[in-house]
Amino acid sequence: EVQLQASGGGLVQAGGSLRLSCATSGFTSDDYAIGWFRQAPGKEREGVSCIVLNDGSTYYADSVKGRFTISRDNAKNTVYLQMNSLKAEDTAVYYCAADSPERVVSGLPPLINYWGQGTLVTVSS
């Protein structure tokens, strides 16, 4: 069974940085992608970034390009989201998720079957 556990959220001032971690287990192949999604109060959940495990391809939402970096540590089965130059509008609950590359790269939450619990990121202005 695929399991995901997100951590690393917290309170940071605008312009600061945070690194989120997603510890994963239960994958039986590398034909998966891991994605980070976020949901701000009163808004729909949206895709932020994802990485395809079998080839390392990465994708970013326009709103975070140049500020966020997704990476993986295969030895630790962990995917990271380094968030720099944080803005107040980045405030949200961040979730990591997994499924086939096509589903995760789509950025459409209803298509994705595996979710970790959320971790709250609050950026103060």
N, CA, C and O of each residue as an XYZ file, in Angstrom:
500
protein
N       0.844     -1.189      0.000
C       0.000      0.000      0.000
C       0.881      1.242      0.000
O       1.804      1.370      0.804
N       0.578      2.146     -0.913
C       1.325      3.402     -0.992
C       0.960      4.296      0.193
O      -0.216      4.529      0.473
N       1.982      4.788      0.876
C       1.762      5.705      1.979
C       2.659      6.919      1.814
O       3.797      6.813      1.356
N       2.135      8.061      2.189
C       2.846      9.321      2.068
C       2.704     10.093      3.361
O       1.628     10.124      3.957
N       3.789     10.718      3.801
C       3.728     11.520      5.013
C       4.459     12.823      4.781
O       5.673     12.842      4.576
N       3.711     13.910      4.814
C       4.269     15.234      4.581
C       4.647     15.889      5.907
O       3.996     15.679      6.930
N       5.704     16.678      5.867
C       6.144     17.416      7.051
C       6.924     18.641      6.619
O       7.266     18.790      5.446
N       7.204     19.521      7.578
C       8.068     20.662      7.308
C       7.379     22.009      7.244
O       8.040     23.035      7.078
N       6.073     22.023      7.373
C       5.379     23.299      7.347
C       5.684     24.140      8.571
O       6.297     23.674      9.532
N       5.246     25.380      8.517
C       5.456     26.262      9.653
C       5.125     27.695      9.306
O       4.534     27.985      8.266
N       5.517     28.580     10.195
C       5.293     30.009     10.018
C       6.600     30.668      9.597
O       7.639     30.467     10.226
N       6.538     31.454      8.527
C       7.728     32.120      8.015
C       7.337     33.498      7.516
O       6.208     33.713      7.076
N       8.267     34.419      7.585
C       8.004     35.754      7.065
C       8.129     35.776      5.554
O       8.834     34.955      4.966
N       7.452     36.704      4.942
C       7.553     36.875      3.498
C       9.023     37.061      3.113
O       9.771     37.781      3.774
N       9.409     36.399      2.038
C      10.795     36.431      1.599
C      11.637     35.298      2.164
O      12.769     35.081      1.730
N      11.092     34.587      3.119
C      11.823     33.495      3.751
C      11.688     32.191      2.985
O      11.135     32.140      1.886
N      12.216     31.130      3.608
C      12.260     29.824      2.965
C      11.772     28.733      3.913
O      11.859     28.858      5.134
N      11.262     27.675      3.322
C      10.905     26.460      4.040
C      11.188     25.283      3.122
O      11.166     25.417      1.899
N      11.454     24.128      3.720
C      11.576     22.910      2.940
C      10.580     21.883      3.451
O      10.603     21.505      4.622
N       9.717     21.444      2.570
C       8.757     20.397      2.893
C       9.334     19.047      2.504
O      10.086     18.929      1.536
N       8.971     18.034      3.272
C       9.408     16.664      2.988
C       8.185     15.770      2.829
O       7.168     15.952      3.498
N       8.309     14.809      1.935
C       7.264     13.802      1.743
C       7.933     12.438      1.798
O       8.588     12.020      0.843
N       7.768     11.755      2.908
C       8.308     10.406      3.056
C       7.340      9.424      2.425
O       6.138      9.466      2.687
N       7.870      8.543      1.596
C       7.015      7.637      0.842
C       7.354      6.181      1.144
O       8.475      5.855      1.533
N       6.378      5.328      0.958
C       6.598      3.881      1.094
C       5.531      3.147      0.322
O       4.477      3.700      0.007
N       5.817      1.882      0.018
C       4.816      1.025     -0.600
C       4.811      0.996     -2.113
O       3.986      0.307     -2.712
N       5.720      1.732     -2.748
C       5.749      1.686     -4.208
C       6.350      0.353     -4.666
O       7.356     -0.108     -4.127
N       5.717     -0.249     -5.666
C       6.210     -1.520     -6.197
C       6.948     -1.339     -7.508
O       7.495     -2.298     -8.052
N       6.967     -0.124     -8.016
C       7.732      0.182     -9.223
C       8.054      1.669     -9.184
O       7.680      2.364     -8.239
N       8.742      2.156    -10.201
C       9.013      3.599    -10.265
C       8.110      4.279    -11.280
O       8.390      5.395    -11.717
N       7.030      3.611    -11.655
C       6.100      4.201    -12.623
C       5.071      5.069    -11.895
O       3.859      4.899    -12.035
N       5.607      5.995    -11.120
C       4.783      6.906    -10.351
C       5.363      8.315    -10.469
O       6.515      8.509    -10.857
N       4.544      9.260    -10.131
C       5.008     10.624     -9.912
C       4.545     11.061     -8.526
O       3.497     10.641     -8.036
N       5.345     11.904     -7.921
C       4.997     12.501     -6.629
C       4.744     13.979     -6.854
O       5.549     14.673     -7.476
N       3.641     14.444     -6.353
C       3.293     15.844     -6.547
C       3.033     16.562     -5.235
O       2.651     15.955     -4.235
N       3.245     17.840     -5.265
C       2.846     18.710     -4.156
C       1.649     19.547     -4.612
O       1.658     20.157     -5.682
N       0.643     19.554     -3.780
C      -0.557     20.341     -4.022
C      -0.762     21.249     -2.820
O      -0.198     21.011     -1.752
N      -1.561     22.281     -2.993
C      -1.857     23.153     -1.856
C      -3.293     23.622     -1.927
O      -3.899     23.709     -2.996
N      -3.816     23.920     -0.748
C      -5.175     24.421     -0.669
C      -5.213     25.570      0.329
O      -4.987     25.391      1.526
N      -5.501     26.742     -0.193
C      -5.634     27.928      0.640
C      -7.077     28.036      1.133
O      -7.979     27.475      0.512
N      -7.307     28.738      2.227
C      -8.667     28.877      2.752
C      -9.625     29.418      1.699
O      -9.358     30.442      1.070
N     -10.726     28.731      1.517
C     -11.738     29.183      0.575
C     -11.425     28.928     -0.884
O     -12.177     29.345     -1.766
N     -10.325     28.249     -1.145
C      -9.934     27.983     -2.533
C      -9.845     26.492     -2.795
O      -9.782     25.684     -1.869
N      -9.842     26.145     -4.058
C      -9.711     24.756     -4.441
C      -8.252     24.312     -4.340
O      -7.323     25.117     -4.419
N      -8.091     23.021     -4.164
C      -6.746     22.467     -4.136
C      -6.120     22.593     -5.524
O      -6.779     22.350     -6.535
N      -4.856     22.969     -5.562
C      -4.187     23.178     -6.847
C      -2.816     22.506     -6.853
O      -2.175     22.340     -5.816
N      -2.392     22.129     -8.047
C      -1.069     21.540     -8.191
C       0.008     22.598     -8.107
O      -0.141     23.697     -8.641
N       1.104     22.256     -7.427
C       2.230     23.165     -7.259
C       3.443     22.678     -8.046
O       4.050     23.437     -8.802
N       3.787     21.417     -7.864
C       4.971     20.870     -8.514
C       4.901     19.356     -8.454
O       4.228     18.792     -7.591
N       5.593     18.699     -9.369
C       5.654     17.251     -9.299
C       6.945     16.756     -9.932
O       7.593     17.462    -10.705
N       7.302     15.523     -9.585
C       8.485     14.885    -10.136
C       8.117     13.466    -10.537
O       7.464     12.745     -9.782
N       8.537     13.077    -11.717
C       8.285     11.738    -12.226
C       9.440     10.835    -11.796
O      10.599     11.131    -12.087
N       9.136      9.753    -11.115
C      10.184      8.957    -10.496
C      11.065      8.230    -11.513
O      12.263      8.078    -11.274
N      10.516      7.784    -12.622
C      11.332      6.959    -13.513
C      12.304      7.749    -14.372
O      13.264      7.176    -14.886
N      12.086      9.049    -14.543
C      13.040      9.811    -15.348
C      13.450     11.140    -14.721
O      14.282     11.858    -15.277
N      12.877     11.469    -13.579
C      13.265     12.691    -12.885
C      12.688     13.971    -13.451
O      13.054     15.058    -13.005
N      11.800     13.872    -14.419
C      11.199     15.083    -14.983
C      10.463     15.853    -13.890
O       9.829     15.266    -13.013
N      10.559     17.160    -13.962
C       9.898     18.006    -12.966
C       8.975     19.014    -13.647
O       9.196     19.415    -14.789
N       7.965     19.398    -12.935
C       6.966     20.329    -13.438
C       6.616     21.317    -12.319
O       6.629     20.975    -11.137
N       6.304     22.543    -12.725
C       5.976     23.580    -11.761
C       4.791     24.407    -12.236
O       4.632     24.653    -13.431
N       3.971     24.829    -11.299
C       2.942     25.816    -11.616
C       3.624     27.141    -11.899
O       4.681     27.440    -11.344
N       3.013     27.927    -12.764
C       3.611     29.212    -13.121
C       3.837     30.094    -11.895
O       4.795     30.864    -11.839
N       2.955     29.973    -10.931
C       3.018     30.847     -9.757
C       4.234     30.573     -8.867
O       4.575     31.399     -8.020
N       4.888     29.425     -9.048
C       6.020     29.097     -8.176
C       7.323     28.902     -8.950
O       8.372     28.686     -8.343
N       7.271     28.975    -10.257
C       8.487     28.799    -11.059
C       9.550     29.811    -10.644
O       9.281     30.998    -10.465
N      10.750     29.300    -10.500
C      11.862     30.165    -10.108
C      11.998     30.360     -8.611
O      13.008     30.885     -8.143
N      10.992     29.943     -7.855
C      11.033     30.083     -6.395
C      11.046     28.732     -5.682
O      11.690     28.585     -4.643
N      10.350     27.763     -6.224
C      10.246     26.438     -5.606
C      11.056     25.439     -6.415
O      11.153     25.545     -7.638
N      11.636     24.467     -5.718
C      12.382     23.395     -6.372
C      11.984     22.064     -5.769
O      12.035     21.886     -4.551
N      11.591     21.134     -6.612
C      11.254     19.780     -6.149
C      12.452     18.872     -6.402
O      13.132     18.990     -7.421
N      12.699     17.971     -5.469
C      13.820     17.042     -5.619
C      13.494     15.753     -4.875
O      12.495     15.664     -4.162
N      14.351     14.767     -5.055
C      14.098     13.483     -4.392
C      15.404     12.918     -3.883
O      16.477     13.173     -4.429
N      15.282     12.148     -2.824
C      16.408     11.377     -2.295
C      15.984      9.921     -2.351
O      15.211      9.462     -1.510
N      16.485      9.196     -3.334
C      16.039      7.819     -3.528
C      16.409      6.930     -2.339
O      15.666      6.012     -1.994
N      17.538      7.199     -1.725
C      17.970      6.372     -0.597
C      17.018      6.508      0.588
O      16.831      5.566      1.358
N      16.424      7.680      0.723
C      15.513      7.927      1.842
C      14.049      7.824      1.432
O      13.159      8.013      2.261
N      13.794      7.526      0.154
C      12.405      7.464     -0.339
C      11.633      8.722      0.040
O      10.492      8.660      0.498
N      12.274      9.849     -0.159
C      11.694     11.123      0.252
C      11.779     12.129     -0.894
O      12.783     12.224     -1.600
N      10.704     12.863     -1.045
C      10.648     13.957     -2.014
C      10.560     15.264     -1.233
O       9.838     15.370     -0.241
N      11.311     16.251     -1.706
C      11.368     17.540     -1.028
C      10.788     18.647     -1.900
O      10.806     18.567     -3.128
N      10.282     19.666     -1.250
C       9.888     20.886     -1.950
C      10.568     22.044     -1.237
O      10.159     22.450     -0.149
N      11.616     22.567     -1.868
C      12.310     23.730     -1.327
C      11.571     24.980     -1.800
O      11.413     25.211     -2.999
N      11.126     25.770     -0.842
C      10.328     26.954     -1.165
C      11.101     28.190     -0.720
O      11.336     28.394      0.471
N      11.489     29.003     -1.684
C      12.218     30.237     -1.412
C      11.371     31.443     -1.803
O      10.371     31.328     -2.511
N      11.800     32.584     -1.322
C      11.105     33.848     -1.655
C       9.605     33.720     -1.444
O       8.806     34.094     -2.303
N       9.244     33.194     -0.306
C       7.833     32.936     -0.035
C       7.025     34.229      0.044
O       7.500     35.269      0.499
N       5.803     34.113     -0.415
C       4.877     35.240     -0.444
C       3.654     34.905      0.408
O       3.384     33.739      0.696
N       2.930     35.931      0.800
C       1.721     35.703      1.595
C       0.745     34.794      0.858
O       0.040     33.996      1.476
N       0.711     34.916     -0.450
C      -0.223     34.093     -1.233
C       0.189     32.635     -1.328
O      -0.554     31.823     -1.879
N       1.348     32.287     -0.807
C       1.753     30.880     -0.726
C       1.169     30.200      0.509
O       1.300     28.987      0.670
N       0.532     30.967      1.373
C      -0.076     30.395      2.567
C      -1.158     29.388      2.198
O      -2.093     29.700      1.462
N      -1.012     28.183      2.721
C      -1.944     27.102      2.374
C      -1.554     25.856      3.157
O      -0.487     25.782      3.766
N      -2.448     24.888      3.119
C      -2.089     23.541      3.553
C      -1.490     22.834      2.333
O      -2.103     22.791      1.266
N      -0.312     22.293      2.502
C       0.385     21.616      1.422
C       0.266     20.100      1.603
O       0.457     19.572      2.698
N      -0.050     19.423      0.512
C      -0.221     17.977      0.512
C       0.735     17.354     -0.498
O       0.959     17.914     -1.571
N       1.298     16.198     -0.158
C       1.971     15.431     -1.189
C       1.040     14.314     -1.645
O       0.209     13.823     -0.880
N       1.193     13.933     -2.883
C       0.301     12.957     -3.496
C       1.071     12.125     -4.494
O       2.140     12.516     -4.961
N       0.513     10.966     -4.814
C       1.188     10.073     -5.751
C       0.181      9.335     -6.608
O      -0.932      9.030     -6.179
N       0.595      9.061     -7.811
C      -0.196      8.236     -8.725
C       0.626      8.080    -10.000
O       1.823      8.367    -10.004
N       0.000      7.634    -11.067
C       0.716      7.514    -12.336
C       1.186      8.896    -12.783
O       0.582      9.908    -12.426
N       2.247      8.936    -13.551
C       2.723     10.251    -14.009
C       1.641     11.069    -14.720
O       1.550     12.282    -14.529
N       0.827     10.405    -15.534
C      -0.203     11.144    -16.275
C      -1.182     11.819    -15.324
O      -1.585     12.960    -15.547
N      -1.562     11.118    -14.272
C      -2.530     11.679    -13.339
C      -1.923     12.817    -12.525
O      -2.565     13.850    -12.332
N      -0.719     12.644    -12.055
C      -0.115     13.675    -11.209
C       0.252     14.907    -12.034
O       0.011     16.034    -11.602
N       0.831     14.703    -13.214
C       1.235     15.835    -14.054
C       0.009     16.637    -14.489
O       0.112     17.834    -14.760
N      -1.136     15.987    -14.555
C      -2.359     16.721    -14.935
C      -2.654     17.847    -13.947
O      -3.265     18.855    -14.302
N      -2.212     17.662    -12.699
C      -2.487     18.681    -11.677
C      -3.926     18.703    -11.219
O      -4.364     19.663    -10.586
N      -4.669     17.648    -11.535
C      -6.092     17.596    -11.189
C      -6.293     16.677     -9.983
O      -6.215     15.457    -10.127
N      -6.545     17.228     -8.818
C      -6.665     16.401     -7.607
C      -7.664     15.255     -7.696
O      -7.384     14.185     -7.154
N      -8.815     15.418     -8.351
C      -9.763     14.288     -8.377
C      -9.222     13.038     -9.068
O      -9.758     11.946     -8.878
N      -8.172     13.187     -9.863
C      -7.615     12.042    -10.581
C      -6.634     11.244     -9.731
O      -6.237     10.145    -10.117
N      -6.241     11.776     -8.594
C      -5.133     11.208     -7.844
C      -5.644     10.375     -6.678
O      -6.532     10.792     -5.934
N      -5.058      9.181     -6.535
C      -5.567      8.228     -5.550
C      -4.865      8.235     -4.206
O      -5.464      7.867     -3.195
N      -3.611      8.644     -4.174
C      -2.840      8.521     -2.935
C      -2.451      9.906     -2.411
O      -1.850     10.715     -3.119
N      -2.808     10.147     -1.166
C      -2.559     11.448     -0.545
C      -1.935     11.273      0.829
O      -2.272     10.354      1.577
N      -1.029     12.166      1.137
C      -0.541     12.265      2.502
C      -1.395     13.267      3.270
O      -2.267     13.929      2.708
N      -1.123     13.359      4.555
C      -1.826     14.378      5.329
C      -1.211     15.731      5.001
O      -0.089     15.783      4.498
N      -1.885     16.783      5.262
C      -1.391     18.103      4.924
C      -0.443     18.662      5.958
O      -0.418     18.231      7.111
N       0.344     19.638      5.514
C       1.201     20.375      6.425
C       0.994     21.864      6.134
O       1.056     22.300      4.985
N       0.750     22.621      7.183
C       0.366     24.017      7.025
C       1.578     24.912      6.868
O       2.522     24.864      7.656
N       1.528     25.734      5.825
C       2.534     26.759      5.596
C       1.851     28.116      5.728
O       0.885     28.405      5.022
N       2.353     28.932      6.623
C       1.808     30.264      6.820
C       2.908     31.284      6.577
O       3.952     31.258      7.229
N       2.662     32.183      5.632
C       3.635     33.214      5.299
C       3.075     34.551      5.755
O       2.032     34.993      5.275
N       3.765     35.182      6.672
C       3.297     36.470      7.190
C       3.908     37.608      6.381
O       5.085     37.578      6.022
N       3.091     38.596      6.108
C       3.557     39.721      5.290
C       4.016     40.874      6.164
O       4.441     41.908      5.650
